[in-house]
Short mmCIF file of N, CA and C in Angstrom, two decimals:
data_model
loop_
_atom_site.label_atom_id
_atom_site.label_comp_id
_atom_site.label_asym_id
_atom_site.label_seq_id
_atom_site.Cartn_x
_atom_site.Cartn_y
_atom_site.Cartn_z
N MET A 1 72.33 -34.10 315.82
CA MET A 1 72.03 -32.61 315.74
C MET A 1 73.30 -31.97 315.37
N LYS A 2 74.56 -32.61 315.96
CA LYS A 2 75.98 -31.98 315.90
C LYS A 2 76.26 -32.23 314.49
N GLU A 3 75.92 -33.35 313.60
CA GLU A 3 76.35 -33.29 312.24
C GLU A 3 75.46 -32.74 311.47
N ILE A 4 74.22 -32.08 311.64
CA ILE A 4 73.43 -31.02 310.88
C ILE A 4 74.06 -29.84 311.08
N LEU A 5 74.48 -29.49 312.34
CA LEU A 5 75.24 -28.09 312.61
C LEU A 5 76.54 -28.09 311.69
N ILE A 6 77.37 -29.05 312.01
CA ILE A 6 78.63 -29.32 311.19
C ILE A 6 78.52 -29.09 309.87
N ARG A 7 77.45 -29.95 309.08
CA ARG A 7 77.13 -29.73 307.66
C ARG A 7 76.67 -28.23 307.29
N GLN A 8 75.65 -27.68 308.29
CA GLN A 8 75.51 -26.42 307.85
C GLN A 8 76.58 -25.24 307.88
N LYS A 9 77.49 -25.53 308.76
CA LYS A 9 78.72 -24.60 308.83
C LYS A 9 79.56 -24.94 307.71
N GLN A 10 79.70 -26.30 307.17
CA GLN A 10 80.60 -26.51 306.02
C GLN A 10 79.93 -25.94 304.87
N VAL A 11 78.77 -26.04 304.53
CA VAL A 11 77.81 -25.22 303.46
C VAL A 11 77.99 -23.64 303.58
N LEU A 12 77.87 -23.27 304.68
CA LEU A 12 77.97 -21.75 304.91
C LEU A 12 79.55 -21.36 304.54
N PHE A 13 80.66 -22.12 305.03
CA PHE A 13 81.77 -22.05 304.56
C PHE A 13 82.23 -22.13 303.10
N PHE A 14 81.52 -23.16 302.43
CA PHE A 14 81.70 -23.39 301.30
C PHE A 14 81.15 -22.02 300.40
N ILE A 15 79.97 -21.62 300.88
CA ILE A 15 79.42 -20.50 300.19
C ILE A 15 80.22 -19.27 300.22
N ILE A 16 80.86 -19.00 301.45
CA ILE A 16 81.53 -17.84 301.52
C ILE A 16 83.15 -17.91 300.85
N ALA A 17 83.60 -19.33 300.74
CA ALA A 17 84.86 -19.54 299.90
C ALA A 17 84.36 -19.50 298.58
N GLY A 18 83.40 -19.99 298.14
CA GLY A 18 82.89 -19.79 296.60
C GLY A 18 82.76 -18.25 296.40
N GLY A 19 82.16 -17.73 297.19
CA GLY A 19 81.86 -16.31 297.00
C GLY A 19 83.15 -15.50 296.67
N LEU A 20 83.92 -15.75 297.69
CA LEU A 20 85.48 -15.07 297.59
C LEU A 20 86.11 -15.37 296.17
N SER A 21 85.96 -16.76 296.00
CA SER A 21 86.80 -17.24 294.82
C SER A 21 85.90 -16.62 293.54
N ALA A 22 84.48 -16.55 293.71
CA ALA A 22 83.84 -15.99 292.45
C ALA A 22 84.32 -14.43 292.27
N ILE A 23 84.42 -13.78 293.33
CA ILE A 23 84.92 -12.42 293.31
C ILE A 23 86.32 -12.06 292.54
N VAL A 24 87.12 -13.04 293.08
CA VAL A 24 88.44 -13.33 292.39
C VAL A 24 88.30 -13.39 290.82
N GLU A 25 87.48 -14.65 290.54
CA GLU A 25 87.40 -14.97 289.21
C GLU A 25 86.63 -13.92 288.21
N ILE A 26 85.58 -13.33 288.82
CA ILE A 26 84.90 -12.18 287.98
C ILE A 26 85.78 -10.81 287.88
N GLY A 27 86.41 -10.51 289.02
CA GLY A 27 87.39 -9.51 288.78
C GLY A 27 88.56 -9.72 287.77
N SER A 28 89.00 -10.91 287.96
CA SER A 28 90.21 -11.02 287.03
C SER A 28 89.61 -11.12 285.57
N PHE A 29 88.22 -11.69 285.43
CA PHE A 29 87.68 -11.97 284.12
C PHE A 29 87.70 -10.33 283.60
N LYS A 30 87.09 -9.61 284.45
CA LYS A 30 86.94 -8.13 284.02
C LYS A 30 88.16 -7.53 283.49
N ALA A 31 89.50 -7.86 284.30
CA ALA A 31 90.68 -7.35 283.91
C ALA A 31 91.16 -7.80 282.82
N PHE A 32 91.21 -9.17 282.59
CA PHE A 32 91.60 -9.72 281.44
C PHE A 32 90.65 -9.60 280.07
N SER A 33 89.47 -9.43 280.16
CA SER A 33 88.48 -9.18 279.20
C SER A 33 88.73 -7.61 278.55
N THR A 34 89.26 -6.87 279.46
CA THR A 34 89.36 -5.32 279.03
C THR A 34 90.75 -5.09 278.40
N SER A 35 91.57 -6.04 279.06
CA SER A 35 93.18 -5.91 278.75
C SER A 35 93.74 -6.81 277.48
N LEU A 36 93.16 -7.95 277.50
CA LEU A 36 93.69 -8.81 276.55
C LEU A 36 93.17 -8.48 274.99
N PRO A 37 92.12 -7.95 274.93
CA PRO A 37 91.87 -7.49 273.52
C PRO A 37 92.44 -6.52 272.76
N LEU A 38 93.30 -5.74 273.65
CA LEU A 38 94.04 -4.45 273.28
C LEU A 38 95.21 -5.33 272.65
N PHE A 39 95.70 -6.39 273.05
CA PHE A 39 97.03 -7.09 272.53
C PHE A 39 96.59 -8.30 271.64
N ILE A 40 95.37 -8.84 271.76
CA ILE A 40 94.91 -9.85 271.06
C ILE A 40 93.64 -9.81 270.41
N ALA A 41 93.54 -9.35 269.20
CA ALA A 41 92.53 -8.87 268.76
C ALA A 41 91.20 -9.83 268.44
N ARG A 42 91.59 -11.18 268.46
CA ARG A 42 90.60 -12.21 268.39
C ARG A 42 90.07 -12.79 269.60
N GLU A 43 90.42 -12.06 270.72
CA GLU A 43 90.17 -12.39 272.04
C GLU A 43 88.57 -12.38 272.14
N THR A 44 88.02 -11.31 271.59
CA THR A 44 86.48 -11.00 271.78
C THR A 44 85.55 -12.18 270.84
N ASN A 45 86.44 -12.52 269.82
CA ASN A 45 85.61 -13.69 268.95
C ASN A 45 86.64 -14.24 268.31
N PHE A 46 86.99 -15.58 268.76
CA PHE A 46 88.00 -16.27 268.35
C PHE A 46 87.04 -17.56 267.61
N HIS A 47 86.94 -17.48 266.50
CA HIS A 47 86.05 -18.60 265.75
C HIS A 47 84.82 -18.85 266.34
N GLY A 48 84.16 -17.88 266.83
CA GLY A 48 82.82 -17.94 267.58
C GLY A 48 83.08 -18.09 269.18
N VAL A 49 84.06 -18.35 269.66
CA VAL A 49 84.38 -18.33 270.83
C VAL A 49 84.77 -17.05 271.65
N HIS A 50 83.78 -16.62 272.67
CA HIS A 50 83.99 -14.96 272.93
C HIS A 50 84.88 -15.29 274.28
N TYR A 51 85.95 -14.39 274.33
CA TYR A 51 86.84 -14.18 275.37
C TYR A 51 87.36 -15.50 275.90
N PRO A 52 88.00 -16.46 275.11
CA PRO A 52 88.48 -17.57 275.51
C PRO A 52 89.48 -17.60 276.56
N LEU A 53 90.62 -16.65 276.24
CA LEU A 53 91.69 -16.50 277.18
C LEU A 53 91.43 -16.05 278.63
N SER A 54 90.48 -14.94 278.34
CA SER A 54 89.84 -14.24 279.64
C SER A 54 89.27 -15.17 280.55
N ASN A 55 88.53 -16.09 279.98
CA ASN A 55 87.84 -17.09 280.65
C ASN A 55 88.81 -18.20 281.25
N ILE A 56 89.77 -18.61 280.66
CA ILE A 56 90.50 -19.76 281.02
C ILE A 56 91.33 -19.00 282.27
N PHE A 57 92.21 -17.97 282.01
CA PHE A 57 92.83 -17.20 282.94
C PHE A 57 92.14 -16.84 284.31
N SER A 58 91.19 -16.34 284.09
CA SER A 58 90.35 -16.03 285.45
C SER A 58 89.78 -17.19 286.01
N THR A 59 89.45 -18.39 285.29
CA THR A 59 88.74 -19.43 285.93
C THR A 59 90.06 -19.95 286.54
N GLY A 60 91.25 -19.93 286.14
CA GLY A 60 92.55 -20.52 286.84
C GLY A 60 92.57 -19.91 288.22
N CYS A 61 92.34 -18.58 288.09
CA CYS A 61 92.52 -17.61 289.35
C CYS A 61 91.51 -18.02 290.41
N GLY A 62 90.57 -18.19 289.85
CA GLY A 62 89.18 -18.75 290.90
C GLY A 62 89.41 -20.20 291.43
N ILE A 63 89.93 -21.19 290.55
CA ILE A 63 90.20 -22.45 290.98
C ILE A 63 91.20 -22.30 292.21
N LEU A 64 92.47 -21.78 291.94
CA LEU A 64 93.41 -21.69 292.87
C LEU A 64 93.02 -21.00 294.25
N THR A 65 92.28 -19.97 294.01
CA THR A 65 91.67 -19.42 295.36
C THR A 65 90.92 -20.41 296.13
N ASN A 66 89.88 -20.83 295.27
CA ASN A 66 89.03 -21.99 295.89
C ASN A 66 89.72 -23.19 296.38
N TYR A 67 90.73 -23.67 296.03
CA TYR A 67 91.37 -24.72 296.45
C TYR A 67 91.95 -24.38 297.85
N PHE A 68 92.56 -23.14 298.02
CA PHE A 68 93.35 -22.84 299.21
C PHE A 68 92.17 -22.69 300.33
N LEU A 69 91.22 -21.99 299.75
CA LEU A 69 90.12 -21.63 300.95
C LEU A 69 89.50 -22.89 301.28
N SER A 70 89.19 -23.86 300.27
CA SER A 70 88.61 -25.12 300.68
C SER A 70 89.33 -25.84 301.78
N ILE A 71 90.80 -25.95 301.41
CA ILE A 71 91.71 -26.58 302.39
C ILE A 71 91.95 -25.95 303.70
N TRP A 72 91.69 -24.90 303.82
CA TRP A 72 91.88 -23.98 304.95
C TRP A 72 90.52 -23.67 305.92
N PHE A 73 89.35 -23.68 305.13
CA PHE A 73 88.24 -23.38 305.94
C PHE A 73 87.04 -24.34 305.80
N VAL A 74 86.94 -24.95 304.69
CA VAL A 74 85.66 -25.50 304.33
C VAL A 74 85.76 -27.19 304.59
N PHE A 75 86.69 -27.82 304.06
CA PHE A 75 86.69 -29.17 304.17
C PHE A 75 87.80 -29.76 305.07
N GLU A 76 87.72 -30.93 305.79
CA GLU A 76 88.74 -31.53 306.56
C GLU A 76 89.54 -32.43 305.55
N ARG A 77 90.79 -32.75 305.85
CA ARG A 77 91.63 -33.34 305.08
C ARG A 77 90.80 -34.78 304.63
N GLY A 78 90.92 -35.20 303.46
CA GLY A 78 90.36 -36.80 303.18
C GLY A 78 91.32 -37.69 303.34
N LYS A 79 90.96 -38.98 302.78
CA LYS A 79 92.03 -40.01 303.15
C LYS A 79 93.07 -40.07 302.05
N HIS A 80 93.14 -38.99 301.11
CA HIS A 80 94.14 -39.01 300.20
C HIS A 80 95.44 -38.24 300.60
N SER A 81 96.44 -38.33 299.95
CA SER A 81 97.65 -37.63 300.11
C SER A 81 97.39 -36.27 299.70
N LYS A 82 98.49 -35.39 300.08
CA LYS A 82 98.25 -33.94 299.53
C LYS A 82 98.27 -33.94 298.03
N LYS A 83 99.30 -34.50 297.30
CA LYS A 83 99.61 -34.36 295.97
C LYS A 83 98.29 -35.20 295.43
N LYS A 84 97.90 -36.19 295.65
CA LYS A 84 96.42 -36.85 295.26
C LYS A 84 95.22 -36.03 295.31
N GLU A 85 95.23 -35.46 296.61
CA GLU A 85 94.06 -34.50 296.71
C GLU A 85 94.10 -33.35 295.71
N PHE A 86 95.25 -32.88 295.71
CA PHE A 86 95.52 -31.54 294.69
C PHE A 86 95.32 -31.94 293.21
N ALA A 87 95.71 -33.36 292.83
CA ALA A 87 95.54 -33.66 291.51
C ALA A 87 93.79 -33.96 291.17
N TYR A 88 93.32 -34.59 292.32
CA TYR A 88 91.80 -34.81 292.07
C TYR A 88 90.97 -33.38 291.90
N PHE A 89 91.45 -32.45 292.83
CA PHE A 89 90.86 -31.20 292.75
C PHE A 89 90.96 -30.50 291.36
N MET A 90 92.20 -30.57 290.92
CA MET A 90 92.50 -29.99 289.68
C MET A 90 91.76 -30.66 288.57
N GLY A 91 91.64 -32.00 288.64
CA GLY A 91 90.63 -32.82 287.68
C GLY A 91 89.45 -32.26 287.51
N VAL A 92 88.69 -32.37 288.92
CA VAL A 92 87.49 -31.81 288.77
C VAL A 92 87.29 -30.35 288.44
N SER A 93 88.23 -29.69 288.90
CA SER A 93 88.36 -28.24 288.49
C SER A 93 88.25 -27.98 286.94
N PHE A 94 89.08 -29.05 286.17
CA PHE A 94 89.39 -28.84 284.73
C PHE A 94 88.08 -29.16 284.10
N ILE A 95 87.22 -29.99 284.65
CA ILE A 95 86.04 -30.46 284.03
C ILE A 95 84.96 -29.46 284.46
N SER A 96 84.98 -28.85 285.63
CA SER A 96 84.11 -27.64 285.92
C SER A 96 84.47 -26.37 285.00
N THR A 97 85.73 -26.21 284.79
CA THR A 97 86.22 -25.20 283.69
C THR A 97 85.67 -25.45 282.41
N LEU A 98 85.68 -26.65 281.89
CA LEU A 98 84.90 -26.81 280.53
C LEU A 98 83.59 -26.63 280.59
N LEU A 99 82.70 -26.97 281.67
CA LEU A 99 81.44 -26.85 281.77
C LEU A 99 81.08 -25.18 281.83
N SER A 100 82.02 -24.65 282.56
CA SER A 100 81.79 -23.13 282.79
C SER A 100 81.82 -22.42 281.75
N LEU A 101 82.95 -22.81 280.65
CA LEU A 101 83.20 -22.17 279.34
C LEU A 101 82.03 -22.46 278.56
N GLY A 102 81.45 -23.80 278.52
CA GLY A 102 80.33 -23.86 277.63
C GLY A 102 79.14 -23.30 278.02
N PHE A 103 78.87 -23.10 279.36
CA PHE A 103 77.77 -22.28 279.82
C PHE A 103 77.79 -21.02 279.50
N PHE A 104 79.01 -20.38 279.64
CA PHE A 104 79.31 -19.06 279.44
C PHE A 104 78.94 -18.73 277.77
N GLN A 105 79.52 -19.62 276.92
CA GLN A 105 79.35 -19.37 275.55
C GLN A 105 77.59 -19.50 275.09
N ILE A 106 77.03 -20.32 275.85
CA ILE A 106 75.56 -20.44 275.65
C ILE A 106 74.80 -19.12 276.24
N PHE A 107 75.30 -18.91 277.41
CA PHE A 107 74.60 -17.49 278.18
C PHE A 107 74.95 -16.38 277.19
N TYR A 108 76.13 -16.20 276.72
CA TYR A 108 76.47 -14.93 276.27
C TYR A 108 76.09 -15.09 274.70
N SER A 109 75.80 -16.27 274.06
CA SER A 109 75.74 -16.17 272.61
C SER A 109 73.95 -15.91 272.36
N PHE A 110 73.34 -16.64 273.39
CA PHE A 110 71.85 -16.97 273.31
C PHE A 110 70.97 -16.29 274.14
N ILE A 111 71.54 -15.89 275.63
CA ILE A 111 70.45 -15.60 276.58
C ILE A 111 70.73 -14.15 277.01
N PHE A 112 71.90 -13.62 277.37
CA PHE A 112 72.09 -12.32 277.97
C PHE A 112 72.40 -11.41 276.84
N LYS A 113 71.73 -10.67 276.26
CA LYS A 113 72.17 -9.53 275.19
C LYS A 113 72.34 -8.38 275.57
N ASP A 114 71.53 -7.92 276.60
CA ASP A 114 71.59 -6.44 277.16
C ASP A 114 72.37 -6.17 278.53
N ASN A 115 72.82 -5.07 278.69
CA ASN A 115 73.30 -4.73 279.78
C ASN A 115 72.14 -4.74 280.83
N ILE A 116 72.58 -4.87 282.33
CA ILE A 116 71.65 -4.67 283.40
C ILE A 116 72.31 -3.60 284.24
N ASN A 117 71.30 -2.58 284.37
CA ASN A 117 71.80 -1.37 285.16
C ASN A 117 71.46 -1.45 286.53
N LEU A 118 72.31 -1.52 287.17
CA LEU A 118 72.26 -1.75 288.78
C LEU A 118 72.20 -0.42 289.54
N PHE A 119 72.06 0.79 288.93
CA PHE A 119 72.25 2.06 289.31
C PHE A 119 73.49 2.58 289.51
N PHE A 120 74.26 1.74 290.36
CA PHE A 120 75.64 2.17 290.93
C PHE A 120 76.77 1.60 289.92
N TYR A 121 76.33 0.45 289.14
CA TYR A 121 77.22 -0.27 288.17
C TYR A 121 76.16 -0.88 287.03
N THR A 122 76.96 -0.86 285.97
CA THR A 122 76.03 -1.60 284.98
C THR A 122 76.86 -3.02 284.58
N LEU A 123 76.01 -3.98 284.59
CA LEU A 123 76.73 -5.37 284.14
C LEU A 123 76.45 -5.53 282.61
N SER A 124 77.55 -5.90 282.04
CA SER A 124 77.57 -6.14 280.54
C SER A 124 77.08 -7.75 280.28
N PRO A 125 76.65 -8.00 279.30
CA PRO A 125 76.33 -9.33 278.78
C PRO A 125 77.54 -10.30 279.18
N GLU A 126 78.61 -10.06 279.01
CA GLU A 126 79.70 -11.05 279.18
C GLU A 126 79.93 -11.08 280.71
N MET A 127 79.74 -10.15 281.60
CA MET A 127 79.89 -10.27 283.09
C MET A 127 78.68 -11.21 283.56
N ILE A 128 77.51 -10.78 283.06
CA ILE A 128 76.28 -11.60 283.64
C ILE A 128 76.51 -13.07 283.12
N SER A 129 76.71 -13.24 281.94
CA SER A 129 77.39 -14.58 281.39
C SER A 129 78.01 -15.31 282.31
N LYS A 130 79.29 -14.78 282.99
CA LYS A 130 80.28 -15.38 283.53
C LYS A 130 79.76 -15.52 285.02
N ILE A 131 78.86 -14.66 285.54
CA ILE A 131 78.36 -14.90 286.91
C ILE A 131 77.40 -15.91 286.84
N ALA A 132 76.38 -16.08 285.93
CA ALA A 132 75.68 -17.17 285.86
C ALA A 132 76.45 -18.83 285.57
N ALA A 133 77.23 -18.65 284.89
CA ALA A 133 77.95 -19.78 284.71
C ALA A 133 78.59 -20.15 285.65
N ILE A 134 79.23 -19.38 286.68
CA ILE A 134 79.93 -19.72 288.01
C ILE A 134 78.79 -20.31 288.82
N LEU A 135 77.65 -19.73 288.90
CA LEU A 135 76.53 -20.05 289.85
C LEU A 135 76.24 -21.42 289.71
N LEU A 136 76.10 -21.69 288.41
CA LEU A 136 75.51 -23.09 287.88
C LEU A 136 76.68 -24.26 288.25
N VAL A 137 77.90 -23.76 288.00
CA VAL A 137 78.89 -24.98 287.92
C VAL A 137 79.18 -25.25 289.50
N SER A 138 79.10 -23.96 290.49
CA SER A 138 79.44 -24.26 291.97
C SER A 138 78.48 -25.17 292.64
N ILE A 139 77.23 -25.49 292.08
CA ILE A 139 76.43 -26.40 292.85
C ILE A 139 77.09 -27.96 292.73
N LEU A 140 77.69 -28.17 291.44
CA LEU A 140 78.07 -29.46 291.01
C LEU A 140 79.42 -29.55 291.80
N ASN A 141 80.36 -28.60 291.98
CA ASN A 141 81.56 -28.47 292.37
C ASN A 141 81.39 -28.92 293.92
N TYR A 142 80.53 -28.42 294.62
CA TYR A 142 80.34 -28.65 296.24
C TYR A 142 80.18 -30.17 296.51
N SER A 143 79.26 -30.75 295.57
CA SER A 143 79.06 -32.12 295.63
C SER A 143 80.13 -33.13 295.31
N VAL A 144 80.71 -32.78 294.25
CA VAL A 144 81.72 -33.68 293.80
C VAL A 144 83.12 -33.43 294.81
N LYS A 145 83.54 -32.26 294.84
CA LYS A 145 84.50 -31.98 295.89
C LYS A 145 84.33 -32.72 297.22
N LYS A 146 82.92 -32.45 297.95
CA LYS A 146 82.78 -33.22 299.16
C LYS A 146 82.91 -34.69 299.26
N LYS A 147 82.21 -35.22 298.12
CA LYS A 147 82.23 -36.70 298.08
C LYS A 147 83.53 -37.29 297.63
N VAL A 148 84.15 -36.87 296.73
CA VAL A 148 85.07 -37.61 295.92
C VAL A 148 86.38 -37.13 296.63
N ILE A 149 86.62 -35.87 296.65
CA ILE A 149 88.08 -35.30 297.19
C ILE A 149 88.34 -35.35 298.51
N PHE A 150 87.35 -34.76 299.29
CA PHE A 150 87.65 -34.56 300.68
C PHE A 150 86.67 -35.60 301.68
N ASN A 151 86.08 -36.62 300.92
CA ASN A 151 85.55 -37.75 301.57
C ASN A 151 84.59 -37.35 302.79
N GLY A 152 83.61 -36.47 302.60
CA GLY A 152 82.87 -36.08 303.95
C GLY A 152 81.43 -35.92 303.64
#
């Protein structure tokens, strides 16, 4: 019973940490995707890739936020040294970033074409695509980080 409660607590904290990291990532994506095109005209469409730097920079912000929240609140330290743990975390995050960028491109290019009006805020296709990509990749992240990095 204690294991189930600990696991549920860990999943809850992972969701909270992931949610906070997603807020950082989505907020920084909004900032980058509105400001970078003013300086780099190709940011909106670089050889068919939409918002590449905005995605990379915002994902980096989200990854760093998630790393610190994960080691402070979600997972216990694994059997790895801090250096190795950080390297593994960054490796998994790099692969997750590639997946997230790929999903974003698919969602933005083929699925989400219209704004979604939430009455108090309108979500653009790029924001909807970013949110959908984050949600999809977060499931994979939890499993891999728990089993490989933090050994729990």
